[in-house]
XYZ file of C-alpha atoms in Angstrom:
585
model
C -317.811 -52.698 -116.217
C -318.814 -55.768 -118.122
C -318.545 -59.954 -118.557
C -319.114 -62.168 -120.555
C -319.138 -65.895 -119.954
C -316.491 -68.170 -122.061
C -316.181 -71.933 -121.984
C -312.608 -73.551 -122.823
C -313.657 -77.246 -122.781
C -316.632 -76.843 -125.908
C -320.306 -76.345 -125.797
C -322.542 -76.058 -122.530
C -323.972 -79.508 -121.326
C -326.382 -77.474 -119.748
C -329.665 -75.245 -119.999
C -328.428 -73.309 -116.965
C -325.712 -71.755 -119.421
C -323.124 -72.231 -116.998
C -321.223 -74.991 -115.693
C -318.154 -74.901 -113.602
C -315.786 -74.788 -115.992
C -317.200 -71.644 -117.155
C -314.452 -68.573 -116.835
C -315.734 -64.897 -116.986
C -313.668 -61.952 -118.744
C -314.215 -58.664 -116.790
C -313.402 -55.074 -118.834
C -312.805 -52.232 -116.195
C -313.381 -49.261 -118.297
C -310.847 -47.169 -116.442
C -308.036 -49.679 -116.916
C -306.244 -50.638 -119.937
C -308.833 -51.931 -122.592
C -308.320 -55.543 -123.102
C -307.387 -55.926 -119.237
C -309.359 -59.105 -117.885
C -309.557 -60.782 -115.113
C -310.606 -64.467 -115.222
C -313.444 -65.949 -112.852
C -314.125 -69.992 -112.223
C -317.610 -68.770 -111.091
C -320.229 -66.447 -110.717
C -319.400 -65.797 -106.602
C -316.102 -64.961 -107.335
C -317.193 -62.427 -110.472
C -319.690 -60.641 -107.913
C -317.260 -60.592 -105.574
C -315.309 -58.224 -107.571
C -318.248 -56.451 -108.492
C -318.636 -55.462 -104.391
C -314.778 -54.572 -103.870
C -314.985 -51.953 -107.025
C -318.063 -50.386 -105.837
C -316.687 -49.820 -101.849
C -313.226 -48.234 -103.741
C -316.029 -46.163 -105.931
C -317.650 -44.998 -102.899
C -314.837 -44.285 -100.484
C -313.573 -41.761 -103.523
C -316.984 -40.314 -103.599
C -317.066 -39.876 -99.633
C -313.827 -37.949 -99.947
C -314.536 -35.997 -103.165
C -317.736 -34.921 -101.043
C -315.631 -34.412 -97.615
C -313.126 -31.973 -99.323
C -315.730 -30.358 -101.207
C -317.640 -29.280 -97.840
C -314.233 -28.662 -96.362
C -313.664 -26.098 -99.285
C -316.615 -24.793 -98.406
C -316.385 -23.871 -95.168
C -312.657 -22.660 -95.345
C -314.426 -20.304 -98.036
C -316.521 -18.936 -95.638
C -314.332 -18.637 -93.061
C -312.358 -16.582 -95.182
C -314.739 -14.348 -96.270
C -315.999 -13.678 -92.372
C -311.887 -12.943 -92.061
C -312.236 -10.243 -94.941
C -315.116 -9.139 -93.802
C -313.968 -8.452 -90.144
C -310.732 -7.017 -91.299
C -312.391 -4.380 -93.768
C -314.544 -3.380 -90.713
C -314.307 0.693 -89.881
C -314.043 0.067 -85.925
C -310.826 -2.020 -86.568
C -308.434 1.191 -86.572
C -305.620 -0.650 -84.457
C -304.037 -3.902 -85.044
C -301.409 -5.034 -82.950
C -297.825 -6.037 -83.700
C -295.178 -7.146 -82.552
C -293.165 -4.097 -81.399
C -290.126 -5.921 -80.268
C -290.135 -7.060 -84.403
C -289.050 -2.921 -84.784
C -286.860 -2.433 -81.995
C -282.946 -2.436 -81.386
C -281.561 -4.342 -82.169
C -282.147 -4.192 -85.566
C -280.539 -7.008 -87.584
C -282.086 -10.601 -86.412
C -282.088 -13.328 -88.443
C -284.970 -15.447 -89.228
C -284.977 -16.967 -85.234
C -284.841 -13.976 -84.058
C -280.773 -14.166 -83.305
C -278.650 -11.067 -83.280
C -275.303 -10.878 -84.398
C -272.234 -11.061 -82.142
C -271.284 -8.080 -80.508
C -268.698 -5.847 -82.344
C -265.772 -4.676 -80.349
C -266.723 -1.508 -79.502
C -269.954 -3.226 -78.365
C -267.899 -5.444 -75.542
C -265.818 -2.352 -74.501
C -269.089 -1.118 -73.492
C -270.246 -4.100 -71.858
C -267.005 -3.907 -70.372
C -266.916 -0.581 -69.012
C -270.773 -0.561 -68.223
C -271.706 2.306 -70.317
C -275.563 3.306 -70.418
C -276.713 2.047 -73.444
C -279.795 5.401 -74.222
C -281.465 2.584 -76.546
C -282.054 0.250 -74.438
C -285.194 -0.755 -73.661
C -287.019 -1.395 -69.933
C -288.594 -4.360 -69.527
C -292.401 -3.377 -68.321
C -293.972 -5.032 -65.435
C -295.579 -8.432 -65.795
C -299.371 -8.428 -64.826
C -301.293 -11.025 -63.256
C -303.510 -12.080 -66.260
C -300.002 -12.319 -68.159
C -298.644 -14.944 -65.641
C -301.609 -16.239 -65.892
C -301.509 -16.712 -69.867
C -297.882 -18.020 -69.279
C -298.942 -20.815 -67.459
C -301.592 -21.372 -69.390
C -299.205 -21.307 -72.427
C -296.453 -23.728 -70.554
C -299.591 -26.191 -69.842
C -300.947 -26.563 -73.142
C -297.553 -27.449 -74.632
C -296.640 -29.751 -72.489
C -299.960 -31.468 -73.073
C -299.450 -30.939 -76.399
C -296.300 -32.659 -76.538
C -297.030 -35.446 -74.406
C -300.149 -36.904 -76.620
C -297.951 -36.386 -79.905
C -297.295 -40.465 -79.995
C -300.306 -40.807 -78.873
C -302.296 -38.970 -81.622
C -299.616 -40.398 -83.882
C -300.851 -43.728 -83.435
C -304.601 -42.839 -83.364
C -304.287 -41.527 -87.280
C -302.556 -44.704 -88.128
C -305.298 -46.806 -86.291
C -307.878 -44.722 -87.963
C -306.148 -45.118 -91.128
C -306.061 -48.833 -90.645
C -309.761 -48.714 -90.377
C -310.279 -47.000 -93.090
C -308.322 -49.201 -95.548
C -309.723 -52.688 -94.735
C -311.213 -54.284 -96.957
C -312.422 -58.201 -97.723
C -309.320 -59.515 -96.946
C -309.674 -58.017 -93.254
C -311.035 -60.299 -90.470
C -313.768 -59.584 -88.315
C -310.816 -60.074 -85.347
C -308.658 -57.982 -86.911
C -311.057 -54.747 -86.753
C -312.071 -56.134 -83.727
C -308.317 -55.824 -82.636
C -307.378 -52.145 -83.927
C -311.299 -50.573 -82.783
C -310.404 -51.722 -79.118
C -306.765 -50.179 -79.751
C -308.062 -47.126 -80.241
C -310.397 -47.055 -77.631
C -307.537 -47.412 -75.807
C -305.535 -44.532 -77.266
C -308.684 -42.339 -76.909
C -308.917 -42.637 -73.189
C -305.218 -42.132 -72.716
C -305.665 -39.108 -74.526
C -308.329 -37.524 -72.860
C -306.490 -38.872 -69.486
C -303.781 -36.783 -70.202
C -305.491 -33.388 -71.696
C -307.468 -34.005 -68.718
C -304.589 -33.599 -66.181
C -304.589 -30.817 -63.564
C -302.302 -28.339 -63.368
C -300.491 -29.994 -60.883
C -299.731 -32.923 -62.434
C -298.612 -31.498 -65.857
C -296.561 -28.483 -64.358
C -294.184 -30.420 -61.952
C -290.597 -29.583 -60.603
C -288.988 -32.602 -62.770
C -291.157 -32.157 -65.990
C -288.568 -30.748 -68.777
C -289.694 -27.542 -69.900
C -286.752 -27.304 -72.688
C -289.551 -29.573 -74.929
C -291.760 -25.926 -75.075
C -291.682 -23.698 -78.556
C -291.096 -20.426 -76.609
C -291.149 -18.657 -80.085
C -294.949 -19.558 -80.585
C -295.951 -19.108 -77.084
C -294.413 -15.401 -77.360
C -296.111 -14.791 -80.529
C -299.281 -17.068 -80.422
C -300.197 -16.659 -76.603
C -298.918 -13.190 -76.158
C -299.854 -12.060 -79.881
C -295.823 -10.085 -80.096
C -296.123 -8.097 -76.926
C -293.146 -10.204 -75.104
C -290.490 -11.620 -76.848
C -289.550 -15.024 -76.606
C -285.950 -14.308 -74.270
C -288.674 -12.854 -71.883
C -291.326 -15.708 -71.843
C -288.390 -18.159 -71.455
C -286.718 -16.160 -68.690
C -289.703 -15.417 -66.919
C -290.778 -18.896 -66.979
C -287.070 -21.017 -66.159
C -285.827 -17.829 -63.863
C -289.681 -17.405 -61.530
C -292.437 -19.737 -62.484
C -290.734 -22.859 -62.805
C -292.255 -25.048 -60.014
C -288.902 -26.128 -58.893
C -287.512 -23.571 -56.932
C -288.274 -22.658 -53.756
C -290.615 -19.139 -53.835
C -291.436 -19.359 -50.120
C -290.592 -17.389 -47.426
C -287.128 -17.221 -46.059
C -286.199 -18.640 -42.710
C -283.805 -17.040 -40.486
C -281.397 -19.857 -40.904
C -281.665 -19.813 -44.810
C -281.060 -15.644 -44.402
C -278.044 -16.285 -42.132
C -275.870 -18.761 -44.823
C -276.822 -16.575 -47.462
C -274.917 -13.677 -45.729
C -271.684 -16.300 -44.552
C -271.809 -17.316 -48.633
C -271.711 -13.735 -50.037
C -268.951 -12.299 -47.543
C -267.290 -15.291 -47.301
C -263.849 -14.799 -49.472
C -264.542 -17.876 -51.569
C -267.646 -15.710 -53.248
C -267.748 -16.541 -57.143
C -271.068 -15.742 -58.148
C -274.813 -15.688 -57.301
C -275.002 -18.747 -59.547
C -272.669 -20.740 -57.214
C -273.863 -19.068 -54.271
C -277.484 -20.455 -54.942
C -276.175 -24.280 -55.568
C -274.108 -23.833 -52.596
C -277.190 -22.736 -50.485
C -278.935 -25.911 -51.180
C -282.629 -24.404 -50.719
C -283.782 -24.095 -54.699
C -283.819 -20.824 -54.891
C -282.234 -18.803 -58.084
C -279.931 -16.931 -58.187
C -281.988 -13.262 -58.817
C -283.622 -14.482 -55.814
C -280.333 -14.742 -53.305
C -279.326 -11.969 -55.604
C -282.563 -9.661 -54.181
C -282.650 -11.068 -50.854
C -278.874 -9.685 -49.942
C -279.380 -6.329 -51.765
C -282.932 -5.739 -50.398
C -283.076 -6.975 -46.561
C -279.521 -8.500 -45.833
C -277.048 -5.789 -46.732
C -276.457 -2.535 -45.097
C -277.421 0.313 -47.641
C -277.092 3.075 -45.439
C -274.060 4.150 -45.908
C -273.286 7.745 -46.644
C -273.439 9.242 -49.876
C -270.613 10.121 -51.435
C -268.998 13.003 -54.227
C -268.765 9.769 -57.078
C -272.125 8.985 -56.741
C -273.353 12.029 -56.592
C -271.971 12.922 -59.447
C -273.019 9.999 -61.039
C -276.637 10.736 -60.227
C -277.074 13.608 -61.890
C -275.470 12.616 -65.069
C -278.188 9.236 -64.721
C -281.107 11.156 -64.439
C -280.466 13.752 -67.223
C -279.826 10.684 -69.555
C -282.526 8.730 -68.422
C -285.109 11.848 -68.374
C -287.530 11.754 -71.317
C -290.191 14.324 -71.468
C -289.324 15.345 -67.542
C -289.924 11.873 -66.508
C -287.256 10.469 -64.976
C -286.977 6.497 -65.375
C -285.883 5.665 -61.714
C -285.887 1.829 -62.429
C -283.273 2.271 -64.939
C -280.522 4.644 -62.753
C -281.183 1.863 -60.189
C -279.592 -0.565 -62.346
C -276.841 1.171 -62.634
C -275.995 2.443 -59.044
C -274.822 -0.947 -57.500
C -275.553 -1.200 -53.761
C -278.479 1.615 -54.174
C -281.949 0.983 -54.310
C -284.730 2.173 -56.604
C -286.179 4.579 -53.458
C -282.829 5.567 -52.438
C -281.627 6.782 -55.778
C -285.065 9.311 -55.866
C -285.197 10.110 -52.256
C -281.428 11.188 -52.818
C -281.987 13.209 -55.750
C -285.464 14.744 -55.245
C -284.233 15.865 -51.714
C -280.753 17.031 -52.228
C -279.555 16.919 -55.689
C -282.244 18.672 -57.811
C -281.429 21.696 -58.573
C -285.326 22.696 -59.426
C -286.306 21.865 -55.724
C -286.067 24.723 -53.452
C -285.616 24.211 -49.914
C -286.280 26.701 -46.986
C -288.806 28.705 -45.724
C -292.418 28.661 -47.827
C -293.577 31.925 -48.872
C -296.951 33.162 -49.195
C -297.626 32.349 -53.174
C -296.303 28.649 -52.425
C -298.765 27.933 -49.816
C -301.520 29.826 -51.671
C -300.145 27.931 -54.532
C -300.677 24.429 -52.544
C -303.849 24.728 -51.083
C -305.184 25.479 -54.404
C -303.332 22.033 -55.851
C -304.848 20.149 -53.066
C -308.494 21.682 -53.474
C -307.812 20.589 -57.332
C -306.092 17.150 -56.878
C -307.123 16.291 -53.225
C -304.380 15.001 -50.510
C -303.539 11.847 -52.097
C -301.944 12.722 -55.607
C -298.951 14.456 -54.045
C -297.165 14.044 -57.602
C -299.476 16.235 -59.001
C -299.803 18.232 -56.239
C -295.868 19.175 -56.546
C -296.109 19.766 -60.106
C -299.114 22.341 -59.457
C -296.685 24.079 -56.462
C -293.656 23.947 -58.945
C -289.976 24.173 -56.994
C -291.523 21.479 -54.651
C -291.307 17.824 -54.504
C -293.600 16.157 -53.007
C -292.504 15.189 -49.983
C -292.546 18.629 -48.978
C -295.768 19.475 -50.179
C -297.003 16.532 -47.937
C -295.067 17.702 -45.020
C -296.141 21.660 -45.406
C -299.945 20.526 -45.529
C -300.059 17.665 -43.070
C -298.276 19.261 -40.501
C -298.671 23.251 -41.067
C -301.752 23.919 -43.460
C -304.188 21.430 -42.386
C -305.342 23.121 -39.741
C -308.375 20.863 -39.738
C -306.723 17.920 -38.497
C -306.098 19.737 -35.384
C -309.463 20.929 -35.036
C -310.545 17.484 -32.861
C -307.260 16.451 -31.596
C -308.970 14.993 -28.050
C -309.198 11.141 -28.112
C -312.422 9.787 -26.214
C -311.990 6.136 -24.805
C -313.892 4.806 -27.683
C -311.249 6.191 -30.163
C -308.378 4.630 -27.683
C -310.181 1.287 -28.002
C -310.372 1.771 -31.807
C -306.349 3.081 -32.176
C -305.375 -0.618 -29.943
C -307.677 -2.261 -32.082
C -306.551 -1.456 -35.289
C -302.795 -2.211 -34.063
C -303.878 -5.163 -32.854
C -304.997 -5.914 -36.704
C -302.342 -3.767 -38.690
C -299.147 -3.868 -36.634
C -297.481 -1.638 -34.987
C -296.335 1.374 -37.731
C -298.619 0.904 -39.980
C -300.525 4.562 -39.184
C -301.769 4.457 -42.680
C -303.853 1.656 -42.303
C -304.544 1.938 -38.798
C -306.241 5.560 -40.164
C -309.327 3.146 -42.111
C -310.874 2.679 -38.530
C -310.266 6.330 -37.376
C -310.904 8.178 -40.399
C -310.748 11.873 -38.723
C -307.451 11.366 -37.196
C -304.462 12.131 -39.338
C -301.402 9.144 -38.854
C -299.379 11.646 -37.281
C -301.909 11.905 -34.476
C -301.829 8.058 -34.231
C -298.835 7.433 -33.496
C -298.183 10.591 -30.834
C -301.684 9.072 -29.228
C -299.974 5.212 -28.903
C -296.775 6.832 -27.867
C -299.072 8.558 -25.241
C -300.777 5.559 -24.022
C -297.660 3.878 -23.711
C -295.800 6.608 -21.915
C -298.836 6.548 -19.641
C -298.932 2.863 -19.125
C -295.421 3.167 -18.128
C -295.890 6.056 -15.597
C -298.727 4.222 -13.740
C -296.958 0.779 -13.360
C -293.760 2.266 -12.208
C -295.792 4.507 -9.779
C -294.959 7.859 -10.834
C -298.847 9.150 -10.591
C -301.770 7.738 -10.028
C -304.675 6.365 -12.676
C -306.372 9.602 -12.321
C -303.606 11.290 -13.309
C -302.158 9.405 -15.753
C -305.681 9.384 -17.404
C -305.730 13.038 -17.375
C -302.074 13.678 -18.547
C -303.220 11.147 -21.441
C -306.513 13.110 -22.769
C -304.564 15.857 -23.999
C -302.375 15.302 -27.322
C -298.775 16.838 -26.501
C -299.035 19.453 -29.448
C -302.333 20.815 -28.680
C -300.754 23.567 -26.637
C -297.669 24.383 -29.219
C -300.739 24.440 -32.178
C -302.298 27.049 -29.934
C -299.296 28.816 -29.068
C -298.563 28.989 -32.669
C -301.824 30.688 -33.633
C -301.238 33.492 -30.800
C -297.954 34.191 -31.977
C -298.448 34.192 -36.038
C -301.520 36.436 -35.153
C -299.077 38.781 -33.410
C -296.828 39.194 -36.548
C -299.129 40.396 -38.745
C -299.185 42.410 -40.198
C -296.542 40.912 -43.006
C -295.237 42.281 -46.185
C -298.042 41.142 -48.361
C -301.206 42.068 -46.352
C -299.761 44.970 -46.055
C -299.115 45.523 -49.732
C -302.653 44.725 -49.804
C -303.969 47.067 -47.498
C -301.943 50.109 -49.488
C -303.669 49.242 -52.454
C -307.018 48.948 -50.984
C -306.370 52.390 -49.291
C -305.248 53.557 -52.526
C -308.132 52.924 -54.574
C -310.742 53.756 -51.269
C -309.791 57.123 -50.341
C -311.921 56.951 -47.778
C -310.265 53.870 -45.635
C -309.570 55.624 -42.196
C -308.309 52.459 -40.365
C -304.829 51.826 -39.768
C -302.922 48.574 -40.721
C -302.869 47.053 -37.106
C -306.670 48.281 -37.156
C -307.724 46.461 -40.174
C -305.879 43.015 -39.642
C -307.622 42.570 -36.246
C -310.904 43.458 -37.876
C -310.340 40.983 -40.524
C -308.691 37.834 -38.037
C -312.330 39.135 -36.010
C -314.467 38.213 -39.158
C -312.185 35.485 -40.072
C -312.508 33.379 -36.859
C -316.198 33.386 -37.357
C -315.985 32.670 -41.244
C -317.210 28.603 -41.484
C -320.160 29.300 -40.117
C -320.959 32.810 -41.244
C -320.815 31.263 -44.775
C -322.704 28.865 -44.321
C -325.362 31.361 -42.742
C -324.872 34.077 -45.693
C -325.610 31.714 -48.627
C -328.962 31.638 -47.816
C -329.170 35.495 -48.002
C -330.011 37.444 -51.310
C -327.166 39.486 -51.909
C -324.541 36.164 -51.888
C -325.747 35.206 -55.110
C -325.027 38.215 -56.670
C -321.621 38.805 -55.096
C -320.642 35.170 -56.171
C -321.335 35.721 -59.728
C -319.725 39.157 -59.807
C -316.463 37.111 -57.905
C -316.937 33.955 -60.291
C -316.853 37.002 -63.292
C -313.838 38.209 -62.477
C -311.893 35.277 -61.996
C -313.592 34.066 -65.227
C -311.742 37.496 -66.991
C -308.184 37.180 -65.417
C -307.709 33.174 -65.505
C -306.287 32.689 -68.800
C -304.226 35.790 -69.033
C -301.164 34.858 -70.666
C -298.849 38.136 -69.791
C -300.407 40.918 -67.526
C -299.698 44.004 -65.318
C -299.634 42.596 -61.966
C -299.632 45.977 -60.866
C -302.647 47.127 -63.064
C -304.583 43.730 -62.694
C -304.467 43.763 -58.762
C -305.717 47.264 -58.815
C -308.210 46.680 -61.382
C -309.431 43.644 -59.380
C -309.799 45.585 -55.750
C -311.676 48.507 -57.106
C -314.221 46.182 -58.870
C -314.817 44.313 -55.480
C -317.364 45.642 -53.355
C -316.555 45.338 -49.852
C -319.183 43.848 -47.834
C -319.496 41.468 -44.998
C -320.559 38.903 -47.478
């Protein structure tokens, strides 16, 4: 940029070389050549000479600031490439729903409208085998949800403001000469202002933001189900979940009798519609899934007898439903109106399977299930049942709680400290709840819980009506009511033997020891003699020398036979009892 001085009226009339008069041409080399711009005085010329040098600088500044910008998004990248070409990163995830029926969505994720055949089906209720279950949600998933909901509706309630802080800042930026001191003055406090407003509101609580008369419609569920949830819901869930459960307007309490005792008049009242109308008509806030659940779970009678339809029904459910021998009970549920989730298995598993045997329990099975529950322990019954095989697991529970676990029985007397304990924990749990009741008495089974409250009370009851006195009543109480029948039991199972398989055991131990001179009854008795006195005789013999050896020769054999595919069970079991040595041990 250059000037040079030029004067109109004729030659200076002073040494200064300027005079007022004087006019200055100014040649901006970036502008048209020949382009001048006029000046009365030197003030005015270095004026202009300021307001081309801020415009110089504020390009500069920005040149700079995108050049560093550049730079870091380079970097960023490269950490991005970097982390991606990792060898630990063998899993990404993806949205799944993205490759699952059905299959043609447009761009929003819209499917086309059902074809005929498609609304026959709705129609008719026909088991769709593609469809999909909807998994449980989890805690930290509500938990993102809200999260989610929060952050847009923050989001969307600075917008203006924000808007109006970039054109504040912008203001700010462009000033220039011509901008008074009041004027910048004027827009800096504005944007104080809209600074504070906007950390008021990102500030907000939970509470405030997340209210029953906010308007949620505002919220993109599309990037909340693929942002928040990276593609592991889809956005009909989020938005369901979220308008259906969470949504702080309705009424998630519990239900009061009065509340329970409309909803019953709306729903058999003839004037039922639907739950939708039901749940405006009830006036409380709740949703309709919720009066919905209430009547099916608690207010309507489900025990009503099964019948041929629904039998028949049931089977057909579970064989479509079945995949890989797991049988999706939450599905047949849906479609067995009036029947629970429980209902539909108990019903099945106990009377329509035709795997499950029912009856007596041989030997093998309860050979069979003490071996599960030495495996599994007596928790896992599901397991347990699979290991017994022809037995669900009720009736593996059942067998071992109240047959095979002869170990519960073992200390079936209560002392008075135990009675104090059993009240206690009633007092705490409820009445029922055996279960829990069995964390404070850990050696007593829940069946022996509940015949020892029944007990007390039956006592209780005898004294204050003045059957008997305390003595007695105390003494009739100290003694559970099966002890006797448990010991009765013994005596006579002792009596049968001996039974088909010990004696198919004794013939082939006779067979293969000539030189056995006992006779069946003989041998049994010698054997229940040794066998009442095994617990502790164990534990006495492992301390002697020749229990090692006979525990490796045992642990040997079972070692050889375990994973025999097809045998000789004839030629195995006789193989197996002439390699024993028969000892006390």
């Amino acid at each position: 940029m250059s000037w040079e001085p030029r004067d109109d009226s004729g030659p200076s009339t002073s040494d200064a070389g300027l005079t007022q008069s004087s006019l200055y041409e100014i040649e901006d080399d970036g502008l048209t050549r020949g382009q001048q711009i006029e000046c009365s005085n030197l003030e005015d010329l270095l004026v202009y000479n300021e307001t081309y040098s801020e415009i110089i600088d504020s390009s500069l500044a920005l040149v700079e600031q995108q050049l560093i910008d550049n730079q870091m998004r380079q970097s960023q990248l490269k950490e991005e490439h970097r982390k991606y070409n990792r060898a630990d990163i063998t899993k990404r995830k993806v949205p799944v729903h993205l490759y699952m029926p059905p299959y043609f969505k447009d761009e929003n994720g819209m499917c086309p409208p059902m074809s005929a055949e498609a609304r026959e089906k709705q129609e008719l209720k026909w088991f769709d085998p593609l469809m999909k279950e909807e998994k449980k949600w989890t805690p930290s998933e509500i938990k993102t949800l809200r999260t989610a909901v929060k952050e847009s509706m923050v989001a969307h309630e600075v917008q203006p403001l924000c808007s109006r802080r970039d054109i504040i800042v912008s203001k700010l930026k462009n000033a220039d000469i011509t901008t008074t001191n009041k004027e910048r003055r004027q827009w800096t406090m504005e944007l104080e202002d809209v600074m504070r407003n906007i950390g008021y509101v990102k500030g907000k609580p939970e509470e405030e933001v997340l209210t029953a008369s906010a308007d949620y419609s505002v919220i993109p569920w599309n990037a909340v189900a693929n942002v928040d949830f990276k593609g592991t819901r889809t956005e009909w869930a989020v938005r369901a979940k979220w308008c259906n459960e969470l949504n702080p307007k309705w009424n998630r309490g519990p239900w009061p009798t009065e509340e329970v005792e409309k909803l019953k008049y709306l729903r058999e009242s003839p004037k039922f519609v639907s739950w939708q109308m039901l749940a405006l008509n009830l006036g409380t806030n709740r949703t309709s899934y919720q009066c919905m659940e209430k009547y099916k779970t608690e207010v309507s009678q489900h025990s009503k007898e099964w019948t041929q339809d629904e039998d028949t029904k049931l089977i057909a459910l579970t064989k479509l439903t079945s995949i890989n021998g797991h049988i999706q009970w939450d599905k047949v549920a849906q479609f067995m109106p009036g029947r629970t989730r429980q209902q539909v298995r108990t019903r099945f598993s106990h009377s329509l399977d035709s795997s499950v045997k029912h009856g007596r329990w041989s030997d093998q099975e309860d050979v069979l299930l003490i071996s599960a529950i030495s495996r599994y322990g007596a928790k896992d019954w599901a397991k347990v049942a699979q290991a017994v095989q022809n037995r669900n697991d009720s009736q593996c529970r059942e067998r071992w709680m109240n047959v095979l676990n002869r170990s519960a029985h073992v200390n079936e007397r209560f002392t008075l400290m135990e009675d104090d304990k059993l009240l206690y924990a009633i007092k705490i749990f409820g009445k029922g709840n055996w279960a829990k009741c069995q964390s404070i008495l850990p050696k007593k089974t829940p069946k022996q819980l509940r015949r020892r409250y029944l007990q007390l009370i039956a006592a209780k009851l005898r004294l204050a009506s003045g059957i008997c006195s305390a003595v007695e009543a105390m003494k009739s109480g100290r003694r559970a009511p099966g002890e006797d029948e448990l010991d009765q039991e013994d005596k006579e199972e002792a009596e049968k033997i001996p039974n088909a398989i010990m004696r198919e055991i004794y013939e082939k131990l006779a067979k293969d020891n000539p030189d056995v001179t006992e006779t069946p009854e003989e041998f049994f008795k010698r054997i229940n003699e040794i066998e009442a006195l095994g617990a502790p005789r164990i534990r006495a013999l492992r301390s002697k020398p020749g229990y090692e050896a006979v525990e490796k020769h045992m642990n040997e054999t079972v070692k050889k036979h375990q994973n025999v595919d097809e045998i000789d069970i004839e030629s195995m079991s006789s193989e197996i009892l002439a390699s024993l040595r028969v000892s006390e041990v």
